[in-house]
Short mmCIF file of C-alpha atoms and ligand atoms in Angstrom, two decimals:
data_model
loop_
_atom_site.label_atom_id
_atom_site.label_comp_id
_atom_site.label_asym_id
_atom_site.label_seq_id
_atom_site.Cartn_x
_atom_site.Cartn_y
_atom_site.Cartn_z
CA MET U 1020 20.24 -17.20 -84.56
CA THR U 1021 18.97 -15.95 -88.13
CA LEU U 1022 17.47 -18.04 -90.93
CA ILE U 1023 18.58 -16.35 -94.39
CA THR U 1024 16.45 -17.25 -97.36
CA VAL U 1025 17.64 -16.03 -100.65
CA ALA U 1026 15.29 -15.52 -103.65
CA PRO U 1027 17.47 -15.06 -106.39
CA THR U 1028 15.47 -14.33 -109.43
CA GLY U 1029 11.42 -14.21 -109.09
CA ALA U 1030 9.24 -13.91 -111.85
CA GLU U 1031 9.06 -10.20 -112.61
CA VAL U 1032 12.56 -8.91 -113.24
CA ASP U 1033 13.57 -8.83 -116.73
CA LYS U 1034 16.88 -10.24 -117.51
CA SER U 1035 17.58 -7.50 -120.25
CA ALA U 1036 17.10 -4.74 -117.63
CA VAL U 1037 19.05 -6.48 -115.03
CA PRO U 1038 21.86 -8.46 -116.37
CA ALA U 1039 23.23 -9.67 -113.05
CA LEU U 1040 19.83 -11.64 -112.73
CA PRO U 1041 20.56 -15.32 -112.63
CA VAL U 1042 18.29 -17.03 -115.03
CA THR U 1043 20.02 -20.03 -116.48
CA LEU U 1044 20.69 -23.20 -114.44
CA ASP U 1045 24.47 -22.49 -114.27
CA GLU U 1046 24.00 -19.05 -113.22
CA LEU U 1047 21.34 -20.22 -110.50
CA VAL U 1048 23.69 -22.87 -109.08
CA ARG U 1049 26.77 -20.14 -109.04
CA THR U 1050 24.54 -17.97 -107.22
CA ALA U 1051 23.40 -20.58 -104.71
CA LYS U 1052 26.84 -21.69 -103.99
CA GLU U 1053 27.98 -17.95 -103.48
CA CYS U 1054 24.85 -17.24 -101.28
CA GLU U 1055 25.32 -20.41 -98.97
CA SER U 1056 29.14 -19.44 -98.44
CA VAL U 1057 28.05 -16.00 -97.05
CA GLY U 1058 25.00 -17.26 -94.75
CA ALA U 1059 21.93 -18.29 -96.69
CA SER U 1060 20.50 -21.47 -95.75
CA VAL U 1061 17.21 -21.53 -97.82
CA ILE U 1062 16.75 -20.54 -101.60
CA HIS U 1063 13.31 -19.84 -102.74
CA VAL U 1064 13.44 -20.65 -106.37
CA HIS U 1065 11.57 -19.52 -109.69
CA ILE U 1066 13.11 -20.86 -112.96
CA ARG U 1067 13.36 -19.02 -116.49
CA ASP U 1068 13.26 -20.63 -120.05
CA ASP U 1069 15.86 -20.31 -122.73
CA ASP U 1070 14.51 -17.00 -123.58
CA ALA U 1071 14.93 -15.80 -119.83
CA ARG U 1072 11.01 -15.78 -119.22
CA PRO U 1073 9.42 -17.39 -116.34
CA THR U 1074 8.57 -20.95 -116.63
CA LEU U 1075 7.00 -23.74 -114.47
CA ASP U 1076 8.21 -26.35 -116.66
CA LEU U 1077 8.43 -29.56 -114.62
CA GLY U 1078 11.55 -31.09 -116.28
CA ARG U 1079 13.40 -27.78 -115.70
CA LEU U 1080 12.12 -27.69 -111.83
CA ARG U 1081 13.18 -31.25 -111.51
CA ALA U 1082 16.55 -30.81 -112.91
CA THR U 1083 16.92 -27.38 -111.09
CA VAL U 1084 16.19 -29.38 -107.67
CA SER U 1085 18.48 -31.94 -108.35
CA ALA U 1086 21.31 -29.71 -109.39
CA LEU U 1087 20.87 -27.50 -106.27
CA ARG U 1088 20.91 -30.62 -103.94
CA GLU U 1089 24.06 -31.81 -105.51
CA SER U 1090 26.11 -28.61 -105.53
CA THR U 1091 24.53 -27.22 -102.39
CA GLY U 1092 23.57 -27.86 -98.81
CA LEU U 1093 20.91 -25.39 -99.14
CA ILE U 1094 17.05 -26.14 -98.42
CA VAL U 1095 15.51 -25.95 -101.85
CA GLN U 1096 12.17 -24.16 -101.73
CA LEU U 1097 10.34 -23.97 -105.11
CA SER U 1098 7.84 -21.09 -105.61
CA SER U 1099 4.27 -22.50 -106.20
CA GLY U 1100 3.53 -18.79 -106.74
CA GLY U 1101 4.98 -18.56 -110.15
CA ALA U 1102 4.05 -15.61 -112.13
CA VAL U 1103 0.57 -14.10 -112.04
CA THR U 1104 -0.17 -15.84 -115.38
CA ASP U 1105 0.32 -19.07 -114.26
CA PRO U 1106 -2.67 -21.48 -114.04
CA GLU U 1107 -3.60 -23.17 -110.95
CA SER U 1108 -2.86 -26.68 -112.31
CA ASP U 1109 0.68 -25.74 -113.26
CA ARG U 1110 1.34 -24.20 -109.75
CA LEU U 1111 0.30 -27.52 -108.01
CA ALA U 1112 2.28 -29.61 -110.33
CA VAL U 1113 5.47 -27.67 -108.96
CA LEU U 1114 5.24 -30.21 -105.95
CA GLU U 1115 5.94 -33.02 -108.38
CA ALA U 1116 9.68 -32.00 -108.39
CA GLU U 1117 9.88 -32.88 -104.74
CA PRO U 1118 11.46 -30.10 -103.22
CA GLU U 1119 11.91 -29.93 -99.44
CA MET U 1120 9.85 -26.79 -99.27
CA ALA U 1121 7.32 -24.78 -101.19
CA SER U 1122 5.73 -21.72 -101.06
CA CYS U 1123 1.86 -21.31 -100.21
CA THR U 1124 0.52 -17.81 -100.63
CA MET U 1125 -2.66 -17.19 -98.23
CA GLY U 1126 -4.75 -15.28 -100.20
CA THR U 1127 -5.60 -13.09 -103.38
CA VAL U 1128 -3.77 -9.61 -103.50
CA ASN U 1129 -3.32 -6.94 -105.96
CA PHE U 1130 -0.05 -7.21 -107.43
CA GLY U 1131 1.06 -3.95 -109.23
CA ASP U 1132 -1.26 -3.32 -112.14
CA ASP U 1133 -1.95 -7.19 -111.84
CA VAL U 1134 -3.70 -9.54 -109.65
CA PHE U 1135 -2.00 -12.55 -107.83
CA HIS U 1136 -4.91 -15.05 -107.63
CA ASN U 1137 -4.93 -17.44 -104.68
CA ARG U 1138 -8.54 -18.80 -104.11
CA TRP U 1139 -9.39 -20.55 -100.88
CA ALA U 1140 -9.95 -24.10 -102.41
CA PHE U 1141 -6.66 -23.82 -104.26
CA ILE U 1142 -4.68 -22.82 -101.05
CA VAL U 1143 -6.38 -25.70 -99.24
CA GLU U 1144 -5.25 -27.99 -102.24
CA LEU U 1145 -1.90 -26.96 -101.94
CA HIS U 1146 -1.52 -27.44 -98.26
CA THR U 1147 -2.91 -30.67 -98.36
CA ARG U 1148 -0.84 -31.74 -101.38
CA MET U 1149 2.23 -30.40 -99.67
CA ARG U 1150 1.55 -32.66 -96.50
CA ASP U 1151 0.71 -35.74 -98.58
CA ARG U 1152 4.21 -35.53 -100.22
CA GLY U 1153 6.36 -34.48 -97.17
CA ILE U 1154 6.97 -31.01 -98.33
CA VAL U 1155 7.03 -28.13 -95.93
CA PRO U 1156 5.31 -25.05 -96.74
CA GLU U 1157 6.35 -21.57 -96.25
CA TYR U 1158 3.19 -19.49 -95.97
CA GLU U 1159 3.54 -16.32 -97.93
CA ILE U 1160 1.78 -13.36 -96.29
CA PHE U 1161 1.13 -10.16 -98.61
CA ASP U 1162 -1.34 -8.69 -96.32
CA LEU U 1163 -2.57 -8.79 -92.55
CA GLY U 1164 -5.81 -10.95 -93.48
CA HIS U 1165 -3.58 -13.47 -94.76
CA LEU U 1166 -2.48 -14.34 -91.25
CA THR U 1167 -6.25 -14.80 -90.45
CA SER U 1168 -6.70 -17.16 -93.30
CA LEU U 1169 -3.64 -19.19 -92.16
CA ARG U 1170 -5.17 -19.69 -88.76
CA ARG U 1171 -8.66 -20.91 -90.66
CA LEU U 1172 -6.58 -23.08 -92.91
CA LEU U 1173 -4.68 -24.68 -89.63
CA ASP U 1174 -7.84 -24.98 -87.92
CA GLY U 1175 -9.80 -26.81 -90.62
CA HIS U 1176 -7.18 -28.79 -92.22
CA GLY U 1177 -4.56 -29.35 -89.70
CA LEU U 1178 -0.64 -28.58 -89.41
CA PRO U 1179 1.79 -28.90 -92.20
CA HIS U 1180 4.23 -31.85 -92.65
CA GLY U 1181 6.75 -31.62 -89.83
CA GLY U 1182 4.37 -30.07 -87.54
CA HIS U 1183 6.13 -26.66 -87.52
CA VAL U 1184 4.51 -23.30 -88.95
CA HIS U 1185 7.00 -20.94 -90.66
CA VAL U 1186 5.67 -17.73 -92.23
CA ASP U 1187 7.18 -15.15 -94.82
CA LEU U 1188 5.89 -11.63 -94.50
CA VAL U 1189 6.27 -10.10 -98.19
CA MET U 1190 6.04 -6.52 -97.46
CA GLY U 1191 5.76 -3.42 -99.75
CA VAL U 1192 4.16 -5.16 -102.87
CA PRO U 1193 1.88 -2.37 -104.54
CA GLY U 1194 -1.42 -3.59 -103.57
CA GLY U 1195 -0.31 -5.51 -100.27
CA MET U 1196 0.58 -4.29 -96.69
CA ALA U 1197 3.24 -1.63 -96.36
CA GLY U 1198 6.86 -2.51 -95.99
CA THR U 1199 7.29 -0.67 -92.55
CA ALA U 1200 8.07 -1.26 -89.06
CA SER U 1201 4.48 -0.66 -87.90
CA ALA U 1202 2.85 -3.13 -90.38
CA LEU U 1203 5.50 -5.66 -89.42
CA THR U 1204 4.34 -5.23 -85.61
CA ALA U 1205 1.12 -5.64 -86.54
CA CYS U 1206 1.81 -9.18 -88.26
CA VAL U 1207 3.60 -10.11 -85.15
CA ALA U 1208 0.70 -9.26 -83.08
CA ALA U 1209 -1.66 -11.14 -85.16
CA MET U 1210 0.95 -14.05 -85.05
CA ARG U 1211 -0.10 -14.83 -81.65
CA ASP U 1212 -2.75 -16.49 -82.68
CA LEU U 1213 -1.01 -19.08 -84.69
CA PRO U 1214 0.51 -22.36 -83.18
CA ASP U 1215 3.12 -21.84 -80.24
CA GLY U 1216 6.49 -21.84 -82.02
CA THR U 1217 5.52 -20.27 -85.17
CA THR U 1218 8.31 -18.59 -86.97
CA PHE U 1219 8.62 -15.95 -89.27
CA SER U 1220 11.04 -14.33 -91.87
CA ALA U 1221 10.19 -10.87 -93.67
CA THR U 1222 11.17 -9.32 -96.99
CA GLY U 1223 10.67 -5.71 -98.09
CA ILE U 1224 10.07 -5.23 -101.79
CA GLY U 1225 12.35 -2.33 -103.43
CA ARG U 1226 13.16 0.54 -101.03
CA THR U 1227 11.43 -1.35 -98.32
CA THR U 1228 14.29 -3.75 -98.09
CA LEU U 1229 16.33 -2.16 -95.09
CA PRO U 1230 13.39 -0.95 -92.65
CA VAL U 1231 11.74 -4.69 -93.04
CA LEU U 1232 14.98 -6.33 -92.60
CA LEU U 1233 16.03 -4.21 -89.28
CA ALA U 1234 12.18 -4.49 -88.28
CA SER U 1235 12.24 -8.17 -88.62
CA LEU U 1236 15.73 -8.56 -86.84
CA ALA U 1237 14.36 -6.29 -84.00
CA ALA U 1238 11.33 -8.33 -83.61
CA GLY U 1239 12.98 -11.63 -83.41
CA GLY U 1240 12.01 -12.61 -87.07
CA HIS U 1241 14.09 -14.28 -89.95
CA LEU U 1242 15.14 -12.66 -93.23
CA ARG U 1243 14.39 -13.16 -96.81
CA VAL U 1244 16.54 -11.20 -99.30
CA GLY U 1245 17.27 -11.21 -103.07
CA MET U 1246 16.76 -9.98 -106.46
CA GLU U 1247 13.23 -11.38 -106.54
CA ASP U 1248 12.52 -8.59 -104.08
CA THR U 1249 14.96 -5.74 -104.99
CA VAL U 1250 17.42 -4.87 -107.59
CA THR U 1251 19.11 -1.74 -106.11
CA TYR U 1252 21.46 -1.84 -103.17
CA ALA U 1253 21.21 1.65 -102.22
CA LYS U 1254 20.20 4.80 -104.07
CA GLY U 1255 21.45 4.93 -107.64
CA GLN U 1256 23.34 1.74 -106.95
CA PRO U 1257 21.90 -1.55 -108.90
CA VAL U 1258 22.72 -4.91 -106.91
CA GLU U 1259 25.68 -6.50 -108.19
CA SER U 1260 24.73 -10.32 -107.10
CA ASN U 1261 22.35 -12.00 -104.74
CA ALA U 1262 25.30 -12.73 -102.62
CA GLN U 1263 26.05 -9.08 -101.99
CA LEU U 1264 22.29 -8.90 -100.35
CA VAL U 1265 23.06 -12.03 -98.44
CA ALA U 1266 26.22 -10.88 -96.86
CA ARG U 1267 24.70 -7.44 -95.97
CA ALA U 1268 21.87 -9.24 -94.02
CA ALA U 1269 24.36 -11.72 -92.51
CA ALA U 1270 26.29 -8.54 -91.24
CA PHE U 1271 23.18 -7.14 -89.72
CA ALA U 1272 22.35 -10.37 -88.33
CA ARG U 1273 25.62 -10.59 -86.46
CA LEU U 1274 25.56 -7.06 -85.52
CA ALA U 1275 22.30 -8.02 -83.80
CA GLN U 1276 24.00 -10.89 -81.96
CA ARG U 1277 21.79 -13.28 -84.27
CA PRO U 1278 24.18 -14.86 -86.67
CA PRO U 1279 23.16 -16.67 -89.71
CA ILE U 1280 22.26 -20.52 -89.17
CA THR U 1281 23.42 -23.38 -91.05
CA PRO U 1282 21.25 -25.45 -93.53
CA ALA U 1283 21.41 -28.40 -91.09
CA ALA U 1284 20.21 -26.00 -88.12
CA ALA U 1285 17.37 -24.55 -90.60
CA ARG U 1286 16.24 -28.09 -91.39
CA GLU U 1287 15.92 -28.88 -87.66
CA LEU U 1288 13.98 -25.34 -87.09
CA LEU U 1289 11.50 -25.86 -89.82
CA GLY U 1290 10.97 -29.57 -89.20
CA ILE U 1291 12.45 -30.60 -92.42
CA THR U 1292 13.12 -34.54 -92.30
CA ALA U 1293 15.70 -36.09 -94.55
CA ARG U 1294 14.80 -37.26 -97.84
CA SER U 1295 16.01 -40.64 -99.22
N1 KMH K 490 5.49 -13.87 -108.46
C1 KMH K 490 4.63 -13.63 -107.56
C2 KMH K 490 3.24 -13.46 -108.47
C3 KMH K 490 5.76 -17.13 -104.53
O1 KMH K 490 6.84 -17.29 -104.98
O2 KMH K 490 5.25 -18.12 -103.90
C4 KMH K 490 4.30 -14.75 -106.67
C5 KMH K 490 5.34 -15.01 -105.78
C6 KMH K 490 5.13 -15.69 -104.71
O3 KMH K 490 6.59 -14.87 -106.15
ZN1 ZN K 491 8.80 -15.92 -105.21
#
């Protein structure tokens, strides 16, 4: 069975360049419903302000969590990564919006012409606060050494809330690991040092989307797709919608005899307990 996460928006893609990008709450909710209907069980969320610029405004984040919870059964995973310019304090405050999940990036990485900063003490703080608040982390891995850091984190600071470890390999970022089957295989080998039962999903940025998707399915991994990671469906063909990417991922998963799982099954897999 395959867990499919959709990452519909991100912090980098420009709405004016990609009109299909969901940036308002209405667009996000519509996208979420469409993606759930074609096989997504988790939504990784970045939000935008009224000018379609990335924001970590807490009021908006709370409204987003609540709207997605009311309109869909999806697991809402807020990004604590934000944009490369976001301060640590705002990234930590994301947790106050009380999502079921949040991302937790396992190290600093060059990010195109920028740097995505993730100091060790900040990572420990995110991990600890998530556990205190009953939020399940998805550990974001941009490079092989981030898996070693995850081992160090779990050894020194214990398992996350729910006890299950789930990582997401974000591959093909300029500055991070390559989006190739061999890089994915190296990660799978390194994951042997993580707790038994650790699960992983993978996503390939830009043109690495398909090789990473196929390699992840072949290696027993789960999938993340969405316009945060790719805005081209095929050469010269812009992505029409996030649901188009989820539907393709679901079709590949069915072909691999590992059909998409429901949000309820995903909650069980990830150790997410019901919130009151
Ligand atoms: N926007 C990137 C700088 C995450 O969501 O946790 C960070 C990112 C990772 O997208
Ligand atoms: Zn993200």
